[in-house]
Amino acid sequence: MKIVPFFLLLGFSMLTAQISPTDQTEVLKSLEKKAQMGQASLVKNIPLKNIGPSIMSGRVVDVAVNPKSPIEFYVAYASGGLWYTNNNGTTFTPIMDNTPTQNIGDIAVHWESGTIYVGTGENNASRSTYAGIGILKSTDQGKTWSNMGLPDSHHIGRILINPNDPNDVVVGVVGHLYSTNVERGLYKSTDGGKTWKKTLFVGDDTGIIDVAHAPKNFNIMYAATWQKDRKAWDFLGNGNSSGIYKSTDAGTSWKKITTPQSGFPTGEGVGRIGLAVYDDNTVYAVHDNQFRRAKQDNDVKKTEGLQKEDFKDMGTEAFLKLSDKQLNDFLKTNNFQEKYRAENVKQMVLSGAVKPADLASYLEDANASLFDTPVIGAEVYKSTDGGVNWKKQNQDYIDGLYYSYGYYFAQINVDPSNVDKIYLAGVPLLKSNDGGKTYMAVNEDNVHSDHHALWINPDRSGHLINGNDGGLNISYDDGESWIKNNSPIVGQFYAINVDNQEPYNVYGGLQDNGVWMGPHNAEENREWHQSGQYPWKSILGGDGMQVQIDSRNPNIVYTGFQFGNYFRLDLETGKRKYIQPKHELGESPYRFNWQTPILLSSHNQDILYLGGNKLHRSLDQGDTWETISPDLTMGGKKGNVAYGTLTTISESPFKFGLIYTGSDDGLVQVSRDGGGSWDLISGSFPKDLWVSRVTASKHKKERVYVALNGYRWDDFTPYIYVSEDYGKTWKSIAKNMPTSSVNVILEDSENENLLFVGTDNGLYVSFDRGGSWEVFDNGLPYVAVHDLVIQEKAKHLLVGTHGRSIYKANISTLQQMTPRALESKLKLFELTDIKHSSRWGNPRSSWSRAQTPGLDITFYTTKEGPFKAIVLSEDDIVVSETEINGDKGFNILSFDVAFSKIGKDNYLKQHKTKLSEAEDGKTYLPKGTYVVKISGNGITELTTFKID
């Protein structure tokens, strides 16, 4: 195989400089631009309907509970907005949907005044932790919001409100996730956020992850600083600048109290810290200690048989002396491919084809260093003298709390009524009744793992409200049993897909919530509590990833979890087969992205592609694999995150083997001969950006689209390109796109001019192949759109969001918008016939709701103005009419399929028939054919529909 670079730049200039974070001014201007575009959008009246699911929920980052009435509280979701309940979580209402972000790090509520502060931008530093836009404030319980500044903060650690003064506020700012910045540290306002004073700043790579005050003394505060450096290939979550500071004047001034003499760890290994204050003198801290464990603590008792480590320093002579049984036991136990058995492996070593150390390397992967790191991990410290001296509380290592990602947790809570009862949030939720010496788990079977928020009732010990990666739980018996409160639709989808069944199913992989499937027309309600059958079903666990469905047999589904762990599922039999490609003995282990791309060939549904750092192809549904490329990345970088991996694959529907790939380090490659040779076609693009999508056109063989994403550099510039010659030349098509990182571009299946784009804060549509873009957000808040797919027969666009689950839009009218149609003064679209029912308007019982019909009449116009709509019977009797003010673009008039009062009288004058009034007071149209006439903008258009 060969790789030949060729490229020519059209429409934009070569960019080779270091990628810079997007300026805060540009972000704010872009939000204003998007709002203006939304008001003028041609599609602002085309609705997007949220179809769920809800039961698995999404990541909760904070809860704020009314201490005087604990059935009233707010729940903040990492990327799903703020939700309010006043019935103990039975139902929730989203209250931030009209703000320019759904990304939250922390919330604080002053209950007496109804004042809410929201720190936008999650603080957990994960792969999908989205930046915010500063501090939002509401003084009317969330009805209206104002931005109070700190727009370049990106991520907020904690907010404190003075219980006696809602204008006295302290904010801990974490700062940028992937770059340095100076708008981080501790900020204080005494005028409700109108002005801010930075009272603690340690450095441009160190922010404030937690702040806590003494319950009865707002003057006494503690702040935890956190030094970190996250890159796409590495995450260093610790440093000398991490530590604890104290204020005795309500955050006006600060003093570092974790000194080498204090008893609290200091130095390079200090990681994320969480705080809990019991009284003026007593404070707890949980610490993600990144110092290495002492060597003796890493020694593992020798187990029977050969181990991976035995081969790392083994010579050829010693290897050949191993018994075949001993070696075969090792090979079989560790799932080596069948072809690797003692006799032939010894022959390979004897011939010099491989070395004994290659057996150890074979079992490793690009993520081994991330999960095998022997650090100290979680520790709990306590001070009883206001932070002067600290004492470690845990007697043993708290293994199994953080594993290797303590940066994601570090939350500690103390029971306000019991100084010795503390809780630690991590993968499990732990409780200690002896001040942190010993622990027990308190998360039961219906509680998801990965905990981030906990409220403890100060007046009723054991009453807990817990937020985790799987939503919200409430306990009244100190964690012995829990209620699940997951009615908010806040799923964090990475990828979605659809099948061709009727009704068709939607599939999707979610952050930490596996892979789910469900019918697109399932209603989100509580009826399943009675039936016991939630319409969506879990089909795989882990962090759910991409899904491919065999078009011949929808029971055959390919999906998996993070880092390329994919399976072929048979949903009918329940069988599953692990199908990740395996490198050859002696070959470097493959690198797999967190969200490894897979693709079923449209030319043959037995053929499956899977991307590591190389592209793999199976001709037999994943049973066997062949590698059809060299390394298609820059080769990876040293770090603890898999990097130098493929992120997207596309095969042209015009030709088998015309394949495009994109990588996380900015390379786009094409093969026109099924992987025999490869051409590098991304040389003219900005360097080092994540290739979020490459898409071969469905309409022209030579056309291909590419989206690049600068999120991992804090660069939110939209990068979208098209080539008409297999990638030899490129043109930017992000002309009027507001600033926001692009995750997906999708070409319509019917109209080559119709494109859809999903970004980190919304959805866009273009009717001229990217020449201009329209905001597409009727019903969709400013939320990250991760994936898009079209169900071609239904003409539905499915929108996978990372924070508000899945949306659906009927795009049949959009698909008809040719260049000529876009110039039409008035275009009225065909209507769907409807089935008559004698039940229209009549409930089935005294206490049930009546079934009511509806017909959406859609028209397009080039000019805003008044329009008249008339519905006529077959014999030209006006049965209903109305006037509306039409917007430029698409308009939808919802017709209730009923007579107007005058229309009914006119109809009865001509027809000697009985028209019965329904119980809802309406008289519905009888069976027949009807004409709809729309007049306006100097034009009249007609269409018909039938009631059968």
Coordinates of C-alpha atoms in Angstrom, one line a residue, residues 593 595 597 611-615 632-633 644-650 659-670 678 680-682 685 689-695 705-708:
N593 CA -10.4 6.2 19.6
Q595 CA -15.5 6.6 19.9
P597 CA -15.8 4.5 13.9
G611 CA -11.0 2.2 12.2
G612 CA -8.2 2.1 14.7
N613 CA -5.0 3.9 13.6
K614 CA -5.4 1.7 10.5
L615 CA -8.5 0.8 8.6
L632 CA -3.6 6.7 8.5
T633 CA -2.7 9.1 11.3
G644 CA -3.5 9.2 16.5
T645 CA -6.7 7.3 15.7
L646 CA -9.4 7.2 13.1
T647 CA -12.6 9.1 14.0
T648 CA -14.7 8.8 10.9
I649 CA -15.2 6.5 7.8
S650 CA -17.2 7.0 4.7
I659 CA -13.3 5.1 1.0
Y660 CA -12.5 8.2 3.0
T661 CA -11.1 8.3 6.5
G662 CA -10.5 11.1 9.0
S663 CA -8.3 11.1 12.1
D664 CA -8.2 12.9 15.5
D665 CA -4.9 14.5 14.5
G666 CA -6.2 16.2 11.4
L667 CA -5.6 13.8 8.5
V668 CA -8.1 13.0 5.8
Q669 CA -7.2 10.1 3.4
V670 CA -8.9 8.5 0.4
W678 CA -4.2 5.9 -0.1
L680 CA -3.5 12.2 1.8
I681 CA -6.0 15.0 0.9
S682 CA -5.9 17.2 4.0
F685 CA -6.6 22.2 6.1
L689 CA -7.8 19.5 14.2
W690 CA -10.0 16.6 15.0
V691 CA -11.8 15.3 11.8
S692 CA -15.3 15.0 13.2
R693 CA -16.9 13.8 9.9
V694 CA -16.0 12.9 6.4
T695 CA -19.0 12.2 4.1
Y705 CA -17.6 16.8 2.6
V706 CA -15.3 17.2 5.7
A707 CA -16.0 18.8 9.1
L708 CA -13.1 19.6 11.4

